[in-house]
Every structure is written in C-alpha cells, then in structure tokens.
C-alpha cells in the first residue's frame, strides 16, 4: 500500500511539474507574441480636410461598427470581460486624457488602422486591422480626417488582460494578432467606385470576414467568448438563411436586425451594418450571391 501511495505521489508530482512547465511555456510564448516589436515600412495617405471627405469618413467609421469597441463617443469601452478569454477594452481614440497623444500623426493612424501596429511597433490585440488593411487610400484618408475631428473624452486607458484560453490559442497558433497575418507589402487601391456590383461588395465584405470567415461560411468565432453563438453561413448553401432570401429581405434584415421569419439576429452581429447605403447593401448582396455554396463553418 505504501509503495502504491509512493508511486501515486511520483505520478502526481510529475504531472504537476508538466502542467507548470506547460503554463510557463504558454505564458512566455503568448507574451512574446503580444509584446513583440514590429519594424514596418508604412506609407502615408493624403488626409483631406474638406467637409465632404470628413462626412464620408464618419459614414465609413459608423458603417464598419468602430463604435462597438471604441464607444459612441470614441472614448473607449469594455468589449470582452470573460474569465477564459480575458478583459479587453477598445482604445480611447480622442485626444482627451487616456487617449491619443497630442503629437499623434497621420502616419500613426495609418500604422494602426492598416497594419495593426502601435506607434512604438507593438501589435494591437483587439483592433481588427486585417479587415481594414484593404481600405483604399481615399477611404482611409477620409476615416483619418473624421477621427481627427473627435471631441476630447477623458477616459483612462485599460491595458489588455488576456485570459488562459486566448494565451493558449496564441501560443499554439490557433489565433494570431492581425499584424502577423496582414500582407504589409500589398498595395491597396487608390480609390474604388461605390457601385452595386460584386467588386465593391467584396471590398465591403472584409468587415464580415472576422466573424463569418474568409469565405463567409460562418461557424465558431475563434477569438470570441465561449457563449458567443457560431456565425451564420452567408453563402447560398441550404444550411444558411441567405440561400432562401430575396435581396429585399436581406436588406430589411440588415436594417432591422430581424429576419423575414421574425427571429432576431444575434446581438454579436453589429447593428451598425444597417447604416450602409442602398448601394453598399446591394453590392454586398451581389457579392454574397457570387460565392460558392459551402456548409457552415467550412472555412
């Protein structure tokens, strides 16, 4: 009996040691990825100052749901607070206390929005720069022009606090910071015409890919809290809703967040997408209709 207890003690001690070593490795690797310095060559864009461009930037920022993370006043807010995933706050984008420094440059905006990197070279953990890296120079310039007009908001910066699940997924490469997945040498287009066609719809659909996947087939949202529902399949596969909708029903669903059958969209789905213009929604619909039909989650 004593021998059995002794063996059990050795096994338990060995197992505990393995767990401790694994935890140290996970923390070290994830910390390295979070704090790693990135040397990038960043090209600037022309930032206009006329009222029409600023209004255009305001629309892009609204339609792409930036306020969902940065708050309606863009002073930042809590986005995720989950023991497994961690605590993540959207940054204060104003020049109030806790926000952007007074000398924050146009190039710093480009670096964050298009490349997912802070001015000191650290990868941004919450910013979905992969969805914005493709923005045309004209649209990015308009976005920056609008952001520079924001009224100062005094709200303290809250550092990210990654939870164990996020750290494990970062360590084993199941998820990555956007800075590590963006093609930083890709040259975005100078401008794109807002027309109700597939090309413009594809340009807009990058805002959907963070949750619905690169082919919009939906499925589990990797970096989301465990209680987030899987993203819907937007392709024409019979398992998805859009395969059975008309363009009018699709538009109405985005505008009202209510499906044709009366059920509500998940609250995870940004309501801001409903602020798209008719041309933008029609273009998005045209792109969705052009996609191959694949089962949900077949990313």
Coordinates of C-alpha atoms in Angstrom, one line a residue:
X1 CA 0.0 0.0 0.0
X2 CA 2.8 2.4 0.9
X3 CA 4.6 1.5 -2.3
X4 CA 1.4 2.3 -4.3
X5 CA 1.0 5.6 -2.5
X6 CA 4.6 6.4 -3.2
X7 CA 4.2 5.7 -6.9
X8 CA 1.0 7.8 -7.0
X9 CA 2.9 10.6 -5.4
X10 CA 5.6 10.4 -8.0
X11 CA 3.0 10.4 -10.8
X12 CA 1.1 13.3 -9.3
X13 CA 4.3 15.3 -8.8
X14 CA 5.4 14.6 -12.4
X15 CA 2.0 15.6 -13.7
X16 CA 2.1 18.8 -11.7
X17 CA 5.5 19.6 -13.0
X18 CA 4.4 19.1 -16.6
X19 CA 1.5 21.4 -16.0
X20 CA 3.6 24.1 -14.5
X21 CA 6.1 23.8 -17.4
X22 CA 3.3 24.0 -20.0
X23 CA 1.8 27.0 -18.3
X24 CA 5.2 28.8 -18.3
X25 CA 5.7 28.0 -22.0
X26 CA 2.2 29.2 -22.9
X27 CA 2.6 32.4 -21.0
X28 CA 6.1 33.1 -22.4
X29 CA 5.2 32.4 -26.0
X30 CA 1.9 34.3 -25.8
X31 CA 3.6 37.2 -24.1
X32 CA 6.3 37.3 -26.7
X33 CA 3.7 37.5 -29.5
X34 CA 1.7 40.2 -27.7
X35 CA 4.7 42.4 -26.9
X36 CA 6.9 41.7 -29.9
X37 CA 8.3 44.7 -31.7
X38 CA 7.5 45.0 -35.4
X39 CA 9.6 47.0 -37.9
X40 CA 7.3 48.0 -40.8
X41 CA 7.7 50.4 -43.6
X42 CA 4.5 52.4 -43.6
X43 CA 3.3 54.5 -46.5
X44 CA 1.2 57.6 -45.7
X45 CA -2.0 58.7 -47.4
X46 CA -3.4 62.1 -48.2
X47 CA -5.7 63.2 -45.4
X48 CA -8.2 65.8 -46.6
X49 CA -9.8 68.5 -44.6
X50 CA -13.0 69.4 -46.5
X51 CA -16.4 68.8 -45.1
X52 CA -17.5 66.2 -47.7
X53 CA -14.5 64.0 -47.0
X54 CA -14.9 64.2 -43.2
X55 CA -18.6 63.3 -43.6
X56 CA -17.6 60.3 -45.8
X57 CA -15.1 59.2 -43.1
X58 CA -17.8 59.5 -40.5
X59 CA -20.0 57.2 -42.6
X60 CA -17.3 54.6 -43.0
X61 CA -16.5 54.6 -39.3
X62 CA -20.2 54.2 -38.5
X63 CA -20.9 51.6 -41.1
X64 CA -17.9 49.5 -40.1
X65 CA -19.1 49.4 -36.4
X66 CA -16.0 51.1 -34.9
X67 CA -18.1 52.4 -32.1
X68 CA -18.9 48.9 -31.0
X69 CA -15.4 48.7 -29.5
X70 CA -14.5 52.3 -29.1
X71 CA -17.9 53.5 -27.7
X72 CA -20.3 56.0 -29.3
X73 CA -18.1 58.9 -28.1
X74 CA -14.9 57.1 -29.2
X75 CA -13.5 57.3 -25.7
X76 CA -13.2 53.5 -25.4
X77 CA -15.2 50.9 -23.6
X78 CA -15.1 47.4 -22.3
X79 CA -15.6 44.9 -25.1
X80 CA -14.9 41.5 -23.6
X81 CA -14.9 40.5 -19.9
X82 CA -14.7 36.7 -19.6
X83 CA -12.6 34.6 -17.2
X84 CA -11.4 32.3 -20.0
X85 CA -10.9 34.9 -22.7
X86 CA -9.8 37.9 -20.7
X87 CA -10.6 41.6 -20.4
X88 CA -10.3 43.7 -23.5
X89 CA -11.2 47.4 -23.9
X90 CA -11.4 49.4 -27.1
X91 CA -8.9 52.3 -27.0
X92 CA -9.8 55.9 -26.5
X93 CA -9.4 57.4 -30.0
X94 CA -9.9 61.0 -28.9
X95 CA -7.2 63.4 -27.6
X96 CA -8.6 63.5 -24.1
X97 CA -6.8 62.1 -21.1
X98 CA -6.2 58.4 -21.6
X99 CA -6.5 58.9 -25.4
X100 CA -4.1 59.6 -28.2
X101 CA -1.2 61.9 -27.5
X102 CA -1.2 65.4 -28.9
X103 CA 1.6 64.6 -31.4
X104 CA -0.2 61.5 -32.8
X105 CA 0.5 61.8 -36.6
X106 CA -1.4 60.8 -39.7
X107 CA 1.2 58.1 -40.2
X108 CA 0.4 56.7 -36.7
X109 CA -3.3 56.4 -37.7
X110 CA -2.2 54.5 -40.9
X111 CA 0.1 52.3 -38.9
X112 CA -2.8 51.3 -36.5
X113 CA -5.6 51.0 -39.0
X114 CA -3.9 49.5 -42.0
X115 CA -1.2 47.5 -40.2
X116 CA -2.4 46.8 -36.7
X117 CA 0.6 48.3 -35.0
X118 CA 1.1 50.9 -32.4
X119 CA 3.4 53.9 -33.0
X120 CA 6.1 52.0 -30.9
X121 CA 5.8 48.9 -33.0
X122 CA 3.7 46.6 -30.8
X123 CA 0.9 44.6 -32.4
X124 CA -2.6 45.7 -31.5
X125 CA -4.6 42.9 -29.8
X126 CA -8.2 43.9 -30.3
X127 CA -8.0 46.1 -33.4
X128 CA -9.2 44.0 -36.5
X129 CA -6.7 45.7 -38.8
X130 CA -7.0 42.7 -41.2
X131 CA -10.5 44.0 -42.1
X132 CA -9.2 47.5 -42.7
X133 CA -5.9 46.8 -44.3
X134 CA -7.5 46.8 -47.7
X135 CA -9.2 50.2 -47.4
X136 CA -8.4 52.4 -50.4
X137 CA -6.1 55.3 -49.8
X138 CA -9.1 57.6 -50.4
X139 CA -11.3 55.9 -47.8
X140 CA -8.5 55.6 -45.3
X141 CA -7.7 59.3 -45.7
X142 CA -11.4 60.2 -45.1
X143 CA -11.5 58.0 -42.0
X144 CA -8.4 59.7 -40.5
X145 CA -9.9 63.1 -41.4
X146 CA -13.0 62.3 -39.4
X147 CA -11.2 60.8 -36.4
X148 CA -9.1 63.9 -36.1
X149 CA -12.3 65.9 -35.5
X150 CA -13.5 63.9 -32.5
X151 CA -14.2 65.8 -29.3
X152 CA -11.8 65.0 -26.5
X153 CA -13.0 62.4 -24.0
X154 CA -11.2 61.9 -20.7
X155 CA -11.3 58.1 -20.1
X156 CA -8.4 56.1 -18.7
X157 CA -6.7 53.5 -20.8
X158 CA -7.3 49.9 -19.7
X159 CA -4.4 47.5 -20.6
X160 CA -5.5 44.2 -22.2
X161 CA -5.6 41.2 -19.8
X162 CA -5.5 38.0 -22.0
X163 CA -7.2 35.0 -20.3
X164 CA -5.9 31.4 -20.4
X165 CA -7.8 30.4 -23.5
X166 CA -6.5 33.3 -25.5
X167 CA -3.0 32.7 -24.3
X168 CA -3.1 29.0 -25.2
X169 CA -4.6 29.7 -28.7
X170 CA -1.9 32.4 -29.3
X171 CA 0.8 30.1 -28.2
X172 CA -0.2 27.2 -30.5
X173 CA -1.1 29.5 -33.4
X174 CA -4.8 28.9 -33.4
X175 CA -5.3 32.6 -33.4
X176 CA -2.9 35.4 -34.3
X177 CA -2.6 39.2 -33.9
X178 CA -3.6 40.8 -37.2
X179 CA -0.2 42.3 -37.6
X180 CA 1.1 38.7 -38.1
X181 CA -1.4 37.8 -40.8
X182 CA -1.6 41.1 -42.9
X183 CA 0.3 41.3 -46.1
X184 CA 2.1 44.5 -45.3
X185 CA 3.5 44.8 -48.8
X186 CA 0.2 44.7 -50.6
X187 CA -0.6 47.9 -52.3
X188 CA -4.2 49.0 -51.5
X189 CA -6.1 50.6 -54.4
X190 CA -6.1 54.4 -54.6
X191 CA -9.9 54.5 -54.7
X192 CA -12.9 52.4 -55.5
X193 CA -16.1 53.4 -57.1
X194 CA -19.2 52.8 -54.8
X195 CA -21.3 50.8 -57.3
X196 CA -23.9 48.0 -56.7
X197 CA -21.6 45.3 -58.1
X198 CA -19.6 42.2 -57.0
X199 CA -16.3 44.0 -56.8
X200 CA -17.5 46.7 -54.5
X201 CA -19.4 44.1 -52.4
X202 CA -16.2 42.1 -52.0
X203 CA -14.4 45.3 -50.8
X204 CA -17.1 45.9 -48.2
X205 CA -17.4 42.2 -47.1
X206 CA -14.0 42.2 -45.4
X207 CA -15.8 43.7 -42.4
X208 CA -17.8 40.5 -42.3
X209 CA -14.9 38.1 -42.5
X210 CA -13.6 38.5 -39.0
X211 CA -16.7 36.5 -37.7
X212 CA -18.0 34.8 -40.8
X213 CA -14.6 33.7 -42.2
X214 CA -12.9 34.4 -45.5
X215 CA -15.5 32.6 -47.5
X216 CA -18.4 33.8 -45.3
X217 CA -19.4 30.3 -44.4
X218 CA -19.7 31.2 -40.7
X219 CA -19.1 28.8 -37.8
X220 CA -17.3 29.2 -34.5
X221 CA -15.7 32.6 -33.9
X222 CA -12.3 31.6 -32.7
X223 CA -11.4 34.6 -30.6
X224 CA -14.8 35.2 -29.1
X225 CA -16.1 34.2 -25.6
X226 CA -17.4 30.6 -25.3
X227 CA -21.0 31.9 -25.1
X228 CA -20.9 33.6 -28.5
X229 CA -23.0 31.7 -31.0
X230 CA -21.4 30.5 -34.2
X231 CA -21.5 33.0 -37.1
X232 CA -24.2 32.3 -39.7
X233 CA -23.4 30.8 -43.1
X234 CA -23.9 33.7 -45.6
X235 CA -23.2 31.5 -48.6
X236 CA -26.0 30.0 -50.7
X237 CA -25.7 26.7 -49.0
X238 CA -29.1 25.3 -47.9
X239 CA -27.9 25.4 -44.3
X240 CA -27.9 29.2 -44.4
X241 CA -30.6 31.8 -44.4
X242 CA -29.5 33.9 -47.3
X243 CA -30.0 31.0 -49.7
X244 CA -33.7 31.4 -49.1
X245 CA -33.9 35.2 -49.1
X246 CA -34.5 37.8 -51.7
X247 CA -32.4 41.0 -52.0
X248 CA -35.2 42.9 -50.4
X249 CA -35.3 40.5 -47.4
X250 CA -31.6 40.7 -47.0
X251 CA -31.7 44.5 -46.9
X252 CA -34.6 44.5 -44.5
X253 CA -32.8 42.1 -42.2
X254 CA -29.7 44.3 -42.1
X255 CA -31.8 47.4 -41.5
X256 CA -34.0 46.0 -38.7
X257 CA -31.8 43.1 -37.3
X258 CA -34.9 40.9 -37.7
X259 CA -35.1 38.0 -40.2
X260 CA -38.0 37.5 -42.5
X261 CA -39.3 34.8 -40.2
X262 CA -39.5 37.2 -37.3
X263 CA -36.4 36.0 -35.4
X264 CA -33.7 38.4 -34.2
X265 CA -30.1 38.4 -35.3
X266 CA -27.6 37.6 -32.6
X267 CA -26.6 40.6 -30.6
X268 CA -23.0 39.8 -31.6
X269 CA -23.9 41.0 -35.1
X270 CA -23.1 44.7 -35.4
X271 CA -26.3 46.8 -35.8
X272 CA -24.1 49.4 -37.5
X273 CA -24.1 47.4 -40.7
X274 CA -27.7 48.5 -41.1
X275 CA -26.4 52.1 -41.7
X276 CA -25.0 51.1 -45.1
X277 CA -26.3 53.0 -48.1
X278 CA -28.6 51.2 -50.5
X279 CA -25.7 50.9 -53.0
X280 CA -23.5 49.4 -50.3
X281 CA -26.1 46.8 -49.2
X282 CA -26.9 45.9 -52.8
X283 CA -23.2 45.5 -53.6
X284 CA -22.8 43.2 -50.5
X285 CA -25.7 41.2 -51.6
X286 CA -24.3 40.8 -55.1
X287 CA -21.0 39.6 -53.7
X288 CA -22.7 37.1 -51.4
X289 CA -24.7 35.7 -54.3
X290 CA -21.5 35.2 -56.2
X291 CA -19.9 32.9 -53.6
X292 CA -19.8 29.1 -53.8
X293 CA -22.3 27.4 -51.6
X294 CA -20.4 25.6 -48.8
X295 CA -21.6 24.1 -45.5
X296 CA -21.5 26.2 -42.3
X297 CA -18.0 26.5 -40.9
X298 CA -16.2 25.1 -43.9
X299 CA -13.7 27.9 -43.9

